[in-house]
Amino acid sequence: ARAGLIALGLLLFRWGWALIGDRHARIGSWLRSPAVTLTYARDLLKRRADIFVGHNPLGGWAVLAMLTSLTIQALTGLFVTDDIFFEAPLHTLVPGAVSDAALWIHHLNANLLLALIVLHLGALVAHRWLGERLVGAMFSGRKTLPQGARWAETDAETPHESEQGSEREPDQMKERSASAGKGVEPGRSALMVRAALLALFSTGCVLWLWGRL
């Protein structure tokens, strides 16, 4: 139960960060249209897909599925009971029928979550085989362009590292950046304040629920 509450706190932070975080953390930057996603999937199968600084189109939808499944698991876990040893923090606030339904969804979603985790790990291995080092980029925040690949046009205005040098002249980069129309990104200080506020809110929710156990 306590592990579930910690997971819920992390999820609260991640959903908040998807709304007010930096550019590549925000949900609008990694959710793309079905048409773009299908085109990317076809290019990926042909091993000629562009490299995205943030999540690629398939990865964006996979992340949404993972976050949604984790959230369902955490929320339904707040209302379940085994009628013997365990009662969730909010079990007494709902009718028995609601608690039973939450338990059924909790067990069903657990299997879906395991499948998504396997799919996610498989995707990491597949991209590494294709030359894209995703795990390292998760920790360092920097992504290297594999040999023979190119950056996606949607990310052209963002600086990155490349094994084969820049494909665009500085003037072209500035022109794309000026015409992108994405507005001014928040500075590091502003992002740190937002992160701190989100962390306080998430921690407060977890501590309140923890006290009800």
C-alpha positions as a printed Julia matrix, in Angstrom:
213×3 Matrix{Float64}:
   0.0    0.0     0.0
   2.74   2.45    0.9
   4.59   1.68   -2.34
   1.38   2.47   -4.2
   1.09   5.83   -2.44
   4.67   6.69   -3.39
   3.88   5.75   -6.99
   0.8    7.96   -6.85
   2.92  10.89   -5.66
   5.34  10.4    -8.54
   2.44  10.23  -10.98
   0.95  13.45   -9.64
   4.29  15.15  -10.21
   4.67  13.69  -13.72
   1.19  14.72  -14.85
   1.78  18.19  -13.49
   5.15  18.37  -15.22
   3.47  17.3   -18.46
   1.43  20.5   -18.24
   3.9   23.08  -16.89
   7.34  21.52  -17.37
   9.94  22.31  -19.99
   9.25  21.93  -23.68
  10.04  18.26  -24.2
   8.32  17.23  -20.95
   4.99  18.82  -21.9
   2.38  16.53  -23.34
   1.79  18.75  -26.35
   5.36  18.16  -27.57
   5.22  14.36  -27.61
   1.65  13.58  -28.65
   1.34  13.76  -32.41
  -1.5   13.03  -34.84
  -2.31   9.45  -35.95
  -1.19  10.33  -39.49
   2.25  11.48  -38.26
   2.52   8.42  -36.03
   1.7    6.0   -38.87
   4.2    7.73  -41.16
   6.87   7.44  -38.47
   6.05   3.74  -37.93
   6.44   3.03  -41.66
   9.73   4.91  -41.79
  10.94   3.09  -38.68
  10.27  -0.3   -40.28
  12.3    0.84  -43.28
  15.05   2.06  -40.92
  14.89   5.62  -42.25
  12.88   7.34  -39.51
  14.02  10.76  -38.32
  15.35  11.17  -34.78
  13.32  13.26  -32.33
  14.95  15.19  -29.5
  12.08  14.27  -27.18
   9.71  11.32  -27.57
   9.11  10.1   -31.09
   5.45   9.77  -32.21
   5.16   6.08  -31.26
   6.99   6.67  -27.99
   4.7    9.56  -27.1
   1.58   7.41  -27.35
   3.36   4.61  -25.47
   4.2    7.02  -22.65
   0.59   8.2   -22.51
  -0.61   4.59  -22.31
   1.9    3.8   -19.56
   1.05   6.88  -17.5
  -2.68   6.24  -17.9
  -2.37   2.61  -16.84
  -0.2    3.5   -13.85
  -2.67   6.19  -12.81
  -5.61   3.79  -13.03
  -3.67   1.28  -10.93
  -2.81   3.87   -8.29
  -6.29   5.43   -8.1
  -8.23   2.15   -7.96
  -5.84   0.96   -5.26
  -7.11   3.74   -3.0
 -10.54   2.12   -2.68
  -9.91  -1.64   -2.46
 -10.01  -4.1     0.43
  -9.48  -7.84    0.86
 -12.02  -7.91    3.73
  -9.39  -9.56    5.95
  -6.11  -7.74    6.47
  -6.03  -4.75    4.17
  -8.17  -1.66    3.68
  -7.07   1.13    1.34
  -7.04   4.73    2.64
 -10.29   5.75    0.92
 -12.12   2.42    1.13
 -14.62   3.61    3.73
 -15.66   6.6     1.6
 -17.32   4.54   -1.15
 -20.06   1.85   -1.26
 -19.05  -1.79   -1.35
 -20.08  -2.12   -5.0
 -17.7    0.67   -5.96
 -14.89  -0.95   -3.98
 -15.53  -4.29   -5.68
 -15.49  -2.64   -9.11
 -12.23  -0.87   -8.25
 -10.68  -4.17   -7.19
 -11.75  -5.83  -10.46
 -10.27  -2.99  -12.51
  -7.14  -3.05  -10.35
  -6.49  -6.73  -11.12
  -7.36  -6.41  -14.82
  -5.2   -3.34  -15.31
  -2.25  -5.03  -13.58
  -1.97  -7.44  -16.52
  -2.19  -4.58  -19.02
   0.5   -2.7   -17.1
   2.86  -5.67  -17.24
   2.36  -5.9   -21.01
   3.09  -2.17  -21.4
   6.28  -2.5   -19.34
   7.5   -5.36  -21.53
   6.63  -3.36  -24.65
   8.45  -0.32  -23.28
  11.61  -2.32  -22.49
  11.44  -3.98  -25.9
  11.27  -0.59  -27.58
  14.38   0.55  -25.69
  16.27  -2.51  -26.91
  15.02  -2.04  -30.49
  16.07   1.62  -30.61
  19.48   0.75  -29.18
  19.87  -1.82  -31.95
  19.01   0.91  -34.45
  21.71   3.12  -32.95
  19.58   5.45  -30.81
  20.75   5.47  -27.18
  17.59   6.34  -25.28
  18.56   5.19  -21.78
  21.63   7.41  -21.66
  19.61  10.37  -22.95
  17.1    9.9   -20.13
  19.83  10.51  -17.56
  22.0   13.07  -19.34
  19.3   15.04  -21.15
  21.42  14.95  -24.32
  20.78  12.77  -27.36
  23.37  11.82  -29.98
  22.43  11.53  -33.64
  23.25   8.04  -34.98
  25.38   7.77  -38.12
  23.32   8.27  -41.26
  20.25   9.61  -39.4
  18.8   13.11  -39.31
  16.88  15.2   -36.82
  13.12  15.47  -37.28
  12.04  18.78  -38.84
   9.77  19.51  -35.84
  12.87  19.59  -33.62
  15.06  21.59  -35.99
  15.14  24.67  -33.77
  16.51  22.75  -30.78
  20.28  22.35  -30.27
  21.56  18.77  -30.07
  24.73  16.75  -30.32
  25.54  14.91  -33.55
  28.1   12.28  -34.49
  28.25  13.67  -38.02
  28.15  17.39  -37.35
  25.37  19.92  -37.8
  23.22  19.47  -40.87
  22.05  23.08  -40.89
  23.9   26.36  -40.93
  23.46  28.7   -37.92
  21.49  31.2   -40.02
  19.06  28.47  -41.06
  18.67  27.42  -37.44
  17.92  30.99  -36.38
  15.4   31.36  -39.2
  13.57  28.2   -38.19
  13.61  29.24  -34.54
  12.18  32.66  -35.34
   9.44  31.2   -37.52
   8.53  28.31  -35.22
   6.15  30.46  -33.21
   6.49  28.42  -30.06
   6.83  31.41  -27.74
   9.41  32.0   -25.03
  10.37  28.99  -22.97
  10.5   29.4   -19.16
  13.97  29.86  -17.7
  15.74  27.43  -15.41
  14.76  29.34  -12.27
  11.08  29.34  -13.23
  11.2   25.61  -13.95
  12.85  24.93  -10.59
  10.09  26.86   -8.8
   7.41  24.94  -10.68
   9.11  21.64   -9.87
   9.34  22.56   -6.19
   5.66  23.49   -6.01
   4.65  20.28   -7.77
   6.85  18.27   -5.4
   5.25  19.94   -2.36
   1.74  19.29   -3.67
   2.48  15.65   -4.51
   4.18  15.05   -1.17
   1.27  16.64    0.7
  -1.25  14.37   -1.04
   0.83  11.28   -0.26
   1.28  12.22    3.41
  -2.47  12.84    3.81
  -3.3    9.44    2.35
  -0.49   7.82    4.35
  -2.07   9.12    7.54
  -5.33   7.34    6.69
  -3.75   3.89    6.52
